[in-house]
Tab-separated table of C-alpha atoms and ligand atoms in Angstrom:
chain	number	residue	atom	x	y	z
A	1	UNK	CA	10.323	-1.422	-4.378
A	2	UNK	CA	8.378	-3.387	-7.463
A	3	UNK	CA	4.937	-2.694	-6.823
A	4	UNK	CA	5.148	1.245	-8.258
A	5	UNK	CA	8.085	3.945	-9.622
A	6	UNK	CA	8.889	6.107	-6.959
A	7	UNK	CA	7.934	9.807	-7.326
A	8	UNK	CA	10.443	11.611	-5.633
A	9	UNK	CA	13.225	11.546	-8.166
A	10	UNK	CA	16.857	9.783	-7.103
A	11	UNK	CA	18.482	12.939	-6.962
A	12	UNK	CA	15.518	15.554	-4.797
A	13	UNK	CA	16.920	16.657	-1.582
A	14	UNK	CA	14.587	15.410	-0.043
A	15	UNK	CA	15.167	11.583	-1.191
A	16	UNK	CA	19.189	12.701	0.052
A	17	UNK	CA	18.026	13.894	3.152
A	18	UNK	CA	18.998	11.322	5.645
A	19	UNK	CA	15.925	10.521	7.259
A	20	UNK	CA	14.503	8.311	10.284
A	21	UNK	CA	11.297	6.781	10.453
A	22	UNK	CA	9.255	5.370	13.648
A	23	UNK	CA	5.740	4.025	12.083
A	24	UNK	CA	6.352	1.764	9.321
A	25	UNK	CA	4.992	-2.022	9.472
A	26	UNK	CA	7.449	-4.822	8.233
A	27	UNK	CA	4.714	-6.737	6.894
A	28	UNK	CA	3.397	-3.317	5.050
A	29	UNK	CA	6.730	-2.942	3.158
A	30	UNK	CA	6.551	-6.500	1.378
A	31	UNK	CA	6.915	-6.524	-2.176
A	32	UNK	CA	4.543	-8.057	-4.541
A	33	UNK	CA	7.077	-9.957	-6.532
A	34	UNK	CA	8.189	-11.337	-3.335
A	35	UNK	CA	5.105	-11.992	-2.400
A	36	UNK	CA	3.814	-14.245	-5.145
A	37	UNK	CA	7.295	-16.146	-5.385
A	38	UNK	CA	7.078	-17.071	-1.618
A	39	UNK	CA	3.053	-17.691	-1.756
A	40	UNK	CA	3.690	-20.460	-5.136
A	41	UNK	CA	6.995	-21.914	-3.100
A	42	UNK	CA	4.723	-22.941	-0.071
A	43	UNK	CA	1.487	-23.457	-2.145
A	44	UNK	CA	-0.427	-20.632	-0.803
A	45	UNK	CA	-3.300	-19.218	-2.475
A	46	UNK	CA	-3.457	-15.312	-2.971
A	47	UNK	CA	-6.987	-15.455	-4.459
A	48	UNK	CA	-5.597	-12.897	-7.423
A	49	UNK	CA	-3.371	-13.490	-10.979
A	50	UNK	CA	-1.603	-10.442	-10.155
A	51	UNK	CA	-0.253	-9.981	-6.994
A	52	UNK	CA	0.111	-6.086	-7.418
A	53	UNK	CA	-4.042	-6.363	-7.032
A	54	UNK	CA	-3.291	-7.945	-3.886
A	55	UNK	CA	-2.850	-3.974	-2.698
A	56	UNK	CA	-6.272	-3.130	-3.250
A	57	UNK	CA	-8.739	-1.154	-0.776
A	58	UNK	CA	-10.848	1.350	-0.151
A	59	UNK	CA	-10.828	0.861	3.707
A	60	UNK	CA	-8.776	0.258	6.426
A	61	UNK	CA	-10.890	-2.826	6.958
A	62	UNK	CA	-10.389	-3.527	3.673
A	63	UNK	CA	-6.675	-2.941	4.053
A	64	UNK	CA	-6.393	-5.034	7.337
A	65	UNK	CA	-7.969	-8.040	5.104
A	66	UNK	CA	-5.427	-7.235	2.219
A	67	UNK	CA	-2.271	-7.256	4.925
A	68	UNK	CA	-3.551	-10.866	6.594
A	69	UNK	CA	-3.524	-12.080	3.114
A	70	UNK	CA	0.429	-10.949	2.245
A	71	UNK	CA	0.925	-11.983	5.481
A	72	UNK	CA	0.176	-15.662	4.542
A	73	UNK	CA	2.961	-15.931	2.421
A	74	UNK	CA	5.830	-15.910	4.988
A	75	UNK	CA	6.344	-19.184	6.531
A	76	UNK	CA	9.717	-19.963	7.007
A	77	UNK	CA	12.679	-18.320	8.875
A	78	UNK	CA	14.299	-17.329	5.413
A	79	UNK	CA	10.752	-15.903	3.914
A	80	UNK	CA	10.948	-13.159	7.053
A	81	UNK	CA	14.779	-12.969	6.699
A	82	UNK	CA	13.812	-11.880	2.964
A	83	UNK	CA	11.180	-9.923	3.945
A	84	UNK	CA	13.252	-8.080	6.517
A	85	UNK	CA	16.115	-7.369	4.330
A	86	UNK	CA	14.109	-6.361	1.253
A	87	UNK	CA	12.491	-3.501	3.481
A	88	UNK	CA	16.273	-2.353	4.523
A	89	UNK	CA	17.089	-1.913	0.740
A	90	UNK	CA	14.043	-0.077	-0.138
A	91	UNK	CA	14.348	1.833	2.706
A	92	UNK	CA	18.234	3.254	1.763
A	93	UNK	CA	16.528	3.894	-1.764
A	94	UNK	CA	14.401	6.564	0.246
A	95	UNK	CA	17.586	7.875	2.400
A	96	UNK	CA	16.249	6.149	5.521
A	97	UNK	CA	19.204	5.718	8.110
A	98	UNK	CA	17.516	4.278	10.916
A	99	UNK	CA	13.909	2.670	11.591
A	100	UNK	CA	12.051	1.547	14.537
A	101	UNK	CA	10.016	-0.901	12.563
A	102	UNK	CA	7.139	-2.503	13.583
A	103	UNK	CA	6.070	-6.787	13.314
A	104	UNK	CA	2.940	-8.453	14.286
A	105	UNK	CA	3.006	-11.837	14.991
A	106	UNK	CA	-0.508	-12.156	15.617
A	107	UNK	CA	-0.678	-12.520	12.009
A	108	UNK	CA	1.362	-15.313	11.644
A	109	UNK	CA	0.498	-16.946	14.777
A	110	UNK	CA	-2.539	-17.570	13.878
A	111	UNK	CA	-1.329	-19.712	10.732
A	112	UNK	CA	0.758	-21.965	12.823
A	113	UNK	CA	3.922	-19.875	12.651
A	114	UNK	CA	6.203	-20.138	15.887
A	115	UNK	CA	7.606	-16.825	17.276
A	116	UNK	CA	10.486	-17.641	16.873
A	117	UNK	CA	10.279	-18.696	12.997
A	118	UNK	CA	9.382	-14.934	12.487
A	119	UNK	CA	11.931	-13.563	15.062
A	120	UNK	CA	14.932	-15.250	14.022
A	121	UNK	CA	14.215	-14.740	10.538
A	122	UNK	CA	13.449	-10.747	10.959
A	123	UNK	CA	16.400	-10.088	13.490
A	124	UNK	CA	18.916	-12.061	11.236
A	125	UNK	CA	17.445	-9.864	8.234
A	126	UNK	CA	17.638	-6.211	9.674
A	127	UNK	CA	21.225	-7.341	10.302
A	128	UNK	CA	22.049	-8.092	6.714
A	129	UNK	CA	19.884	-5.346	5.394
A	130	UNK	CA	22.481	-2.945	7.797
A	131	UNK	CA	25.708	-4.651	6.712
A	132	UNK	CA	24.642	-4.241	3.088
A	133	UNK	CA	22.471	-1.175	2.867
A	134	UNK	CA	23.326	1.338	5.767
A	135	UNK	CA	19.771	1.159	7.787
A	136	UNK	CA	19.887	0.340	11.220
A	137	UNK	CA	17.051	-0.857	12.102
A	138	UNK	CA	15.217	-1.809	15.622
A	139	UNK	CA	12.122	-3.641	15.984
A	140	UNK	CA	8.483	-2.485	17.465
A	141	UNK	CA	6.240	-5.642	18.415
A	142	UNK	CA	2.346	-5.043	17.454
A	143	UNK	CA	-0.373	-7.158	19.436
A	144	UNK	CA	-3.422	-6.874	17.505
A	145	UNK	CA	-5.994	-5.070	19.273
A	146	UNK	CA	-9.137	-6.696	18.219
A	147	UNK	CA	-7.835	-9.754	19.622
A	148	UNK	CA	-8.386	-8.738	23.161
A	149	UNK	CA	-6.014	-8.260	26.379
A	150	UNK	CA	-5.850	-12.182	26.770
A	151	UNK	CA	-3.584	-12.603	23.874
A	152	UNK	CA	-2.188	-8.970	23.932
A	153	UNK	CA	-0.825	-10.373	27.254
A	154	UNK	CA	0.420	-13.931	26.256
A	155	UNK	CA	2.456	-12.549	23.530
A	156	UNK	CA	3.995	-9.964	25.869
A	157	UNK	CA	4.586	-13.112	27.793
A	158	UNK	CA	6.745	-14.378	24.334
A	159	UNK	CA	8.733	-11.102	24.153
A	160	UNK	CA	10.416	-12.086	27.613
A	161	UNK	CA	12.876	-13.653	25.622
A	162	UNK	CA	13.116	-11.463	22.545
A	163	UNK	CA	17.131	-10.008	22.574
A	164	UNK	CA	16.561	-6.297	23.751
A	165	UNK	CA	19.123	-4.294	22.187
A	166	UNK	CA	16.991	-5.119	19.697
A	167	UNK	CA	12.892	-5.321	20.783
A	168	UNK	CA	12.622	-1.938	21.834
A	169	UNK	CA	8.728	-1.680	22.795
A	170	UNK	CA	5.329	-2.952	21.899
A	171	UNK	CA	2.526	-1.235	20.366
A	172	UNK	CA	-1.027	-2.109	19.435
A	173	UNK	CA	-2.495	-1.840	15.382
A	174	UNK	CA	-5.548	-2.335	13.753
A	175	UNK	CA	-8.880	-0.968	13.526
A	176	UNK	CA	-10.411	1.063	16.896
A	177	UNK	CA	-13.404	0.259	15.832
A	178	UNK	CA	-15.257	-1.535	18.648
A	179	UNK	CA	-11.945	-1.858	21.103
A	180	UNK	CA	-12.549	-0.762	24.361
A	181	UNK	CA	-9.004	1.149	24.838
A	182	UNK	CA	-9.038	1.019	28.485
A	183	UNK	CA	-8.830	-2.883	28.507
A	184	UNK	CA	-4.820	-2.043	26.965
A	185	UNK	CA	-3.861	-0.355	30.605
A	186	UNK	CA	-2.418	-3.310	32.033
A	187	UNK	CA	-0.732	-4.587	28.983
A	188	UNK	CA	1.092	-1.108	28.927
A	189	UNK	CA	2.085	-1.067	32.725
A	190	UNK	CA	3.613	-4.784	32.744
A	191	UNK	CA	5.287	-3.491	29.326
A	192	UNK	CA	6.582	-0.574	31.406
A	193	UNK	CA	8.046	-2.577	34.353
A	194	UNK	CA	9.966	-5.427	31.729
A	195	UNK	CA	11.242	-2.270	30.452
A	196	UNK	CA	9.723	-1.986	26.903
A	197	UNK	CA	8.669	1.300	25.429
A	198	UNK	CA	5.418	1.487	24.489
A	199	UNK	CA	2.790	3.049	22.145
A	200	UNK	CA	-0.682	2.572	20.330
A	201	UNK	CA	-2.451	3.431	17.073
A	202	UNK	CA	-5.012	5.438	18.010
A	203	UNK	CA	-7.126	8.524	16.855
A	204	UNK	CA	-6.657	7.089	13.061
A	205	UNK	CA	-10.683	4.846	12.622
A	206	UNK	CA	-11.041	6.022	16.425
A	207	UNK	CA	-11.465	9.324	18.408
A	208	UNK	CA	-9.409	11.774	20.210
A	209	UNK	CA	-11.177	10.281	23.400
A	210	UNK	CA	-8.853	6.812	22.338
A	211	UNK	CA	-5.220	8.799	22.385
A	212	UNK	CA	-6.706	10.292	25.559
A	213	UNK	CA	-7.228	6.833	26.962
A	214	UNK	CA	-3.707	5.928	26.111
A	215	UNK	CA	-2.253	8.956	27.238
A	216	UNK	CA	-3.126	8.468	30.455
A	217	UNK	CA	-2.577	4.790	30.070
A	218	UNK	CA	1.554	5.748	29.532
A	219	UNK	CA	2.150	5.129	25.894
A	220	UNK	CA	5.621	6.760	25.103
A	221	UNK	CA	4.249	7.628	21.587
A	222	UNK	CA	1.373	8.371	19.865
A	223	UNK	CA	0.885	6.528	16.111
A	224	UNK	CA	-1.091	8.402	14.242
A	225	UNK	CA	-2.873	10.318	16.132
A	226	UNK	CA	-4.724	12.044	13.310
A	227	UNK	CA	-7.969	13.085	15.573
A	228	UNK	CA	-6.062	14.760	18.771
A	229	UNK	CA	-7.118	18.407	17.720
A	230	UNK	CA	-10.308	17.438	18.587
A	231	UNK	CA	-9.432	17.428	22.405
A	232	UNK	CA	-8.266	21.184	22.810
A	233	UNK	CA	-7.459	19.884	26.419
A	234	UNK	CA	-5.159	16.622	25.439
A	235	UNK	CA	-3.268	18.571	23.280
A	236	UNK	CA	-2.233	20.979	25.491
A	237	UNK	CA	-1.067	17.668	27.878
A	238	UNK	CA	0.687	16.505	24.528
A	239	UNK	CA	2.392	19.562	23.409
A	240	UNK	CA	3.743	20.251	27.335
A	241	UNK	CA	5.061	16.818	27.711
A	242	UNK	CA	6.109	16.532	24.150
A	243	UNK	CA	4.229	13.118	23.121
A	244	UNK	CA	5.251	12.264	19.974
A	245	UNK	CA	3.024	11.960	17.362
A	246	UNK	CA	4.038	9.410	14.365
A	247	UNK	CA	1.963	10.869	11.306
A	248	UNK	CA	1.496	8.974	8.240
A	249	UNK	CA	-0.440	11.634	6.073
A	250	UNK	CA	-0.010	9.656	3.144
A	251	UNK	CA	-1.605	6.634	4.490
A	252	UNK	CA	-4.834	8.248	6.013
A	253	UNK	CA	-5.539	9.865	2.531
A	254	UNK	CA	-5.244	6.164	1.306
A	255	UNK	CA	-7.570	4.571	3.775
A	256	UNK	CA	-10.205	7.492	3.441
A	257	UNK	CA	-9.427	8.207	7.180
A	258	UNK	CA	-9.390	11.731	5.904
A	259	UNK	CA	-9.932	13.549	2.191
A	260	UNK	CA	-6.737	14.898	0.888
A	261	UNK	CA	-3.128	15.626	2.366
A	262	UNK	CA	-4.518	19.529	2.118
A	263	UNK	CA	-7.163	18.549	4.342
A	264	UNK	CA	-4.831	16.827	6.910
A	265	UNK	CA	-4.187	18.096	10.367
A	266	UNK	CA	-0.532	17.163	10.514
A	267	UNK	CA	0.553	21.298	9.619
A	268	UNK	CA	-2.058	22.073	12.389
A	269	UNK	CA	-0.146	19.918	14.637
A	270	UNK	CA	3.035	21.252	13.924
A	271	UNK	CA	1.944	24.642	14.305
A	272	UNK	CA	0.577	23.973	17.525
A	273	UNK	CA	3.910	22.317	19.005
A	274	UNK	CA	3.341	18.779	19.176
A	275	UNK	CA	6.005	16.692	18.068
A	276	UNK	CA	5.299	15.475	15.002
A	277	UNK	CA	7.021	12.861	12.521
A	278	UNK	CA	6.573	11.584	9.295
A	279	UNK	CA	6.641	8.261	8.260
A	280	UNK	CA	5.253	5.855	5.510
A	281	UNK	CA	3.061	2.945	7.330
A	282	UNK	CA	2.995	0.593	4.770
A	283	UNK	CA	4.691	1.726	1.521
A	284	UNK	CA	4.537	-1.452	-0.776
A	285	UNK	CA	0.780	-0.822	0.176
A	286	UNK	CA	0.361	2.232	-0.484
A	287	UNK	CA	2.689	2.869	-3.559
A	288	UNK	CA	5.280	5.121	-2.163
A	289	UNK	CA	8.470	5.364	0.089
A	290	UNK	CA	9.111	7.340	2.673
A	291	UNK	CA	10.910	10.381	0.358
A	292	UNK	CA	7.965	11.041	-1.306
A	293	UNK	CA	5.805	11.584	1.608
A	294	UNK	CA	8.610	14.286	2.601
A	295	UNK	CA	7.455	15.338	-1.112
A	296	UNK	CA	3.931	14.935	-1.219
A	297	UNK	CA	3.765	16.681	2.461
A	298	UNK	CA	6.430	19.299	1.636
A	299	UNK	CA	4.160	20.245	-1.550
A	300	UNK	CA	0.942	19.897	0.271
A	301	UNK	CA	1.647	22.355	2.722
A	302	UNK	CA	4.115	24.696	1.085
A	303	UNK	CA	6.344	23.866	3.731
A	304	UNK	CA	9.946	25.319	3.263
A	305	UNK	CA	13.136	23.486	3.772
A	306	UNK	CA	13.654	24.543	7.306
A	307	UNK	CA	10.310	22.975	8.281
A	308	UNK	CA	11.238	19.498	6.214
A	309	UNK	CA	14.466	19.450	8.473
A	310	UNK	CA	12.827	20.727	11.520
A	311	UNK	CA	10.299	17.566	10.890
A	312	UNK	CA	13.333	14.875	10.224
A	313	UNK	CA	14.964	16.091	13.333
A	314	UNK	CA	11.664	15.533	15.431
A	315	UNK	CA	12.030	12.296	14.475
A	316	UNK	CA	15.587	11.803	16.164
A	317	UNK	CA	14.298	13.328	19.236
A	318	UNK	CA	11.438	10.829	19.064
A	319	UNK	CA	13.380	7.188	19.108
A	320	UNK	CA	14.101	4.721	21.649
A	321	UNK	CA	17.357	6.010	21.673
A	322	UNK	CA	19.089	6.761	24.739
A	323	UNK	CA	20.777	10.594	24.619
A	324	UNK	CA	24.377	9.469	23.472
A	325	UNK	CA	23.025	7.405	20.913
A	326	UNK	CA	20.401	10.520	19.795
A	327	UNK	CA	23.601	12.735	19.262
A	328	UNK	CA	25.498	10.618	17.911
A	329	UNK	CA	22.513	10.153	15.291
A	330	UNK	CA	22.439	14.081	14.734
A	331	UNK	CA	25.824	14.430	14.286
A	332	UNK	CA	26.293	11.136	11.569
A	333	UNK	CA	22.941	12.473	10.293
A	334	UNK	CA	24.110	16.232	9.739
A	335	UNK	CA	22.028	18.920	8.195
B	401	ADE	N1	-1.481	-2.150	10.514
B	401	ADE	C1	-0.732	-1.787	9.470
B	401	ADE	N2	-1.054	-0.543	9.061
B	401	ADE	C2	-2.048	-0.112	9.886
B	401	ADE	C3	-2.799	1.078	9.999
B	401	ADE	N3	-2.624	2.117	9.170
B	401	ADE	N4	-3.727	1.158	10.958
B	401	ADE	C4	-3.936	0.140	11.795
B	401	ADE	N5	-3.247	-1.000	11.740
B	401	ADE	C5	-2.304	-1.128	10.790
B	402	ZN	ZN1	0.578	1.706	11.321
């Protein structure tokens, strides 16, 4: 990773710890160097002299702009084949063993680029970056939520063909702000009956009343899900049927979705039984890797090893993995 030094030294446990991760944007772990060589090889202007200022914001709106605009730099098959593998390799550095990863080809659609440009190029990528680097990694496929249900269900449409040992579900990103969530109910039953597993980003710019919506909607996960204590009632419906929730403390402190890790309700969470994961969202973004949130969160709440393992482990019992291939993950991922 270029754009900052990692925190967590090479050698903390919890860098070692092998670790899995289930809400972390391809697109999010681009580096800048990468970045502003593919942007001057297809003449692309980044508006900035230094592309680390690229990964500036103060918003998630803000945010969402900077991500469409390293988005614009991958155009060809071997830009998201770079892209892919790059995020493999920085994702051994932080002792990640296996990712469900999300892409969202709504930003790259909407520059002309052909599904399949961005498919073949990201599936041939996460292959390399496992043959080289140890992370298997499946793939997650975003619709972009401001766009509506009329696209949301055309690109479902485009997933028909996507190789399935590979696309394991769909889930929806961006801001909540304005999106009626109940307009994503048939999107996630014809997801459900092709067989995709499904979830949403919801209670991060949005309320409790949105992961409610999606709840009963069917989502298999939860991402983010910052604002469920708010709903005493949903998350006694998420706690019994063991939701998952995929937490990126690190990231809400950075979009000002809440003040400081401290102040974060992910130890409430825990506390209270949901099932809760950690994960990194966009790392290049936000200037860290997935070992140092273990860090930063382990600090933050004075949580003790047990707890750190307790929380990787969640994480296993939370992928798309059927049960042979969970234990088999447990057992090659040890304690
Ligand atoms: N896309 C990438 N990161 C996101 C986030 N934190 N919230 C919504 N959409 C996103
Ligand atoms: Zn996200």
């Amino acid at each position: 990773m270029t754009n900052a030094p990692r925190s967590a030294a090479d050698d903390a446990p919890l860098r070692l710890l092998p670790k899995v991760e289930l809400h972390c944007h391809v697109e999010g772990t681009a580096r800048a160097a990468t970045v502003a060589e593919l942007a001057a090889k297809h003449g692309v202007p980044l508006g900035v002299d230094d592309p680390d200022d690229l990964y500036t914001y103060e918003s998630l709106a803000d945010f969402l702009a900077a991500f469409a605009t390293v988005c614009s730099a991958f155009v060809e098959a071997e830009d998201f084949h770079r892209l892919a593998y790059e995020a493999a390799e920085d994702a051994a550095a932080a002792g990640t063993r296996y990712r469900e990863m999300f892409f969202s080809p709504g930003f790259h659609l909407d520059r002309g680029i052909r599904f399949d440009t961005m498919w073949s190029g990201i599936v041939a990528g996460i292959a390399d970056g496992e043959a080289d680097h140890g992370v298997r990694t499946r793939l997650i496929m975003d619709i972009d939520k401001p766009k509506g249900i009329g696209p949301a269900m055309a690109l479902l449409e485009v997933a028909r063909v996507a190789d399935r040992d590979i696309l394991l579900g769909i889930g929806g990103d961006s801001t909540e702000r304005g999106v009626d969530h109940h307009m994503f109910e048939p999107l996630i039953s014809e997801a459900k009956k092709m067989g995709l597993k499904t979830c949403f980003h919801c209670g991060e710019d949005g309320p409790a009343e949105n992961i409610a919506i999606m709840v009963e909607a069917g989502v298999d996960r939860i991402d983010h899900g910052t604002r469920l204590l708010d709903l005493p009632d949903l998350v006694k419906r998420v706690v019994d049927e063991q939701i998952p929730l995929t937490s990126c403390p690190s990231s809400n402190v950075e979009l000002n979705i809440v003040e400081s890790l401290e102040a974060h309700p992910f130890a409430k969470q825990l506390d209270a039984g949901a099932l809760v994961t950690l994960n990194s969202d966009d790392p290049t973004f936000f200037r860290f890797d997935l070992a140092d949130e273990y860090e930063r969160v382990a600090s933050a709440f004075d949580f003790d090893e047990a707890t750190m393992l307790k929380i990787r482990d969640n994480a296993i019992d939370a992928a798309w993995l059927d049960d042979s291939d969970k234990a088999a993950l447990r057992a090659e991922l040890g304690a």
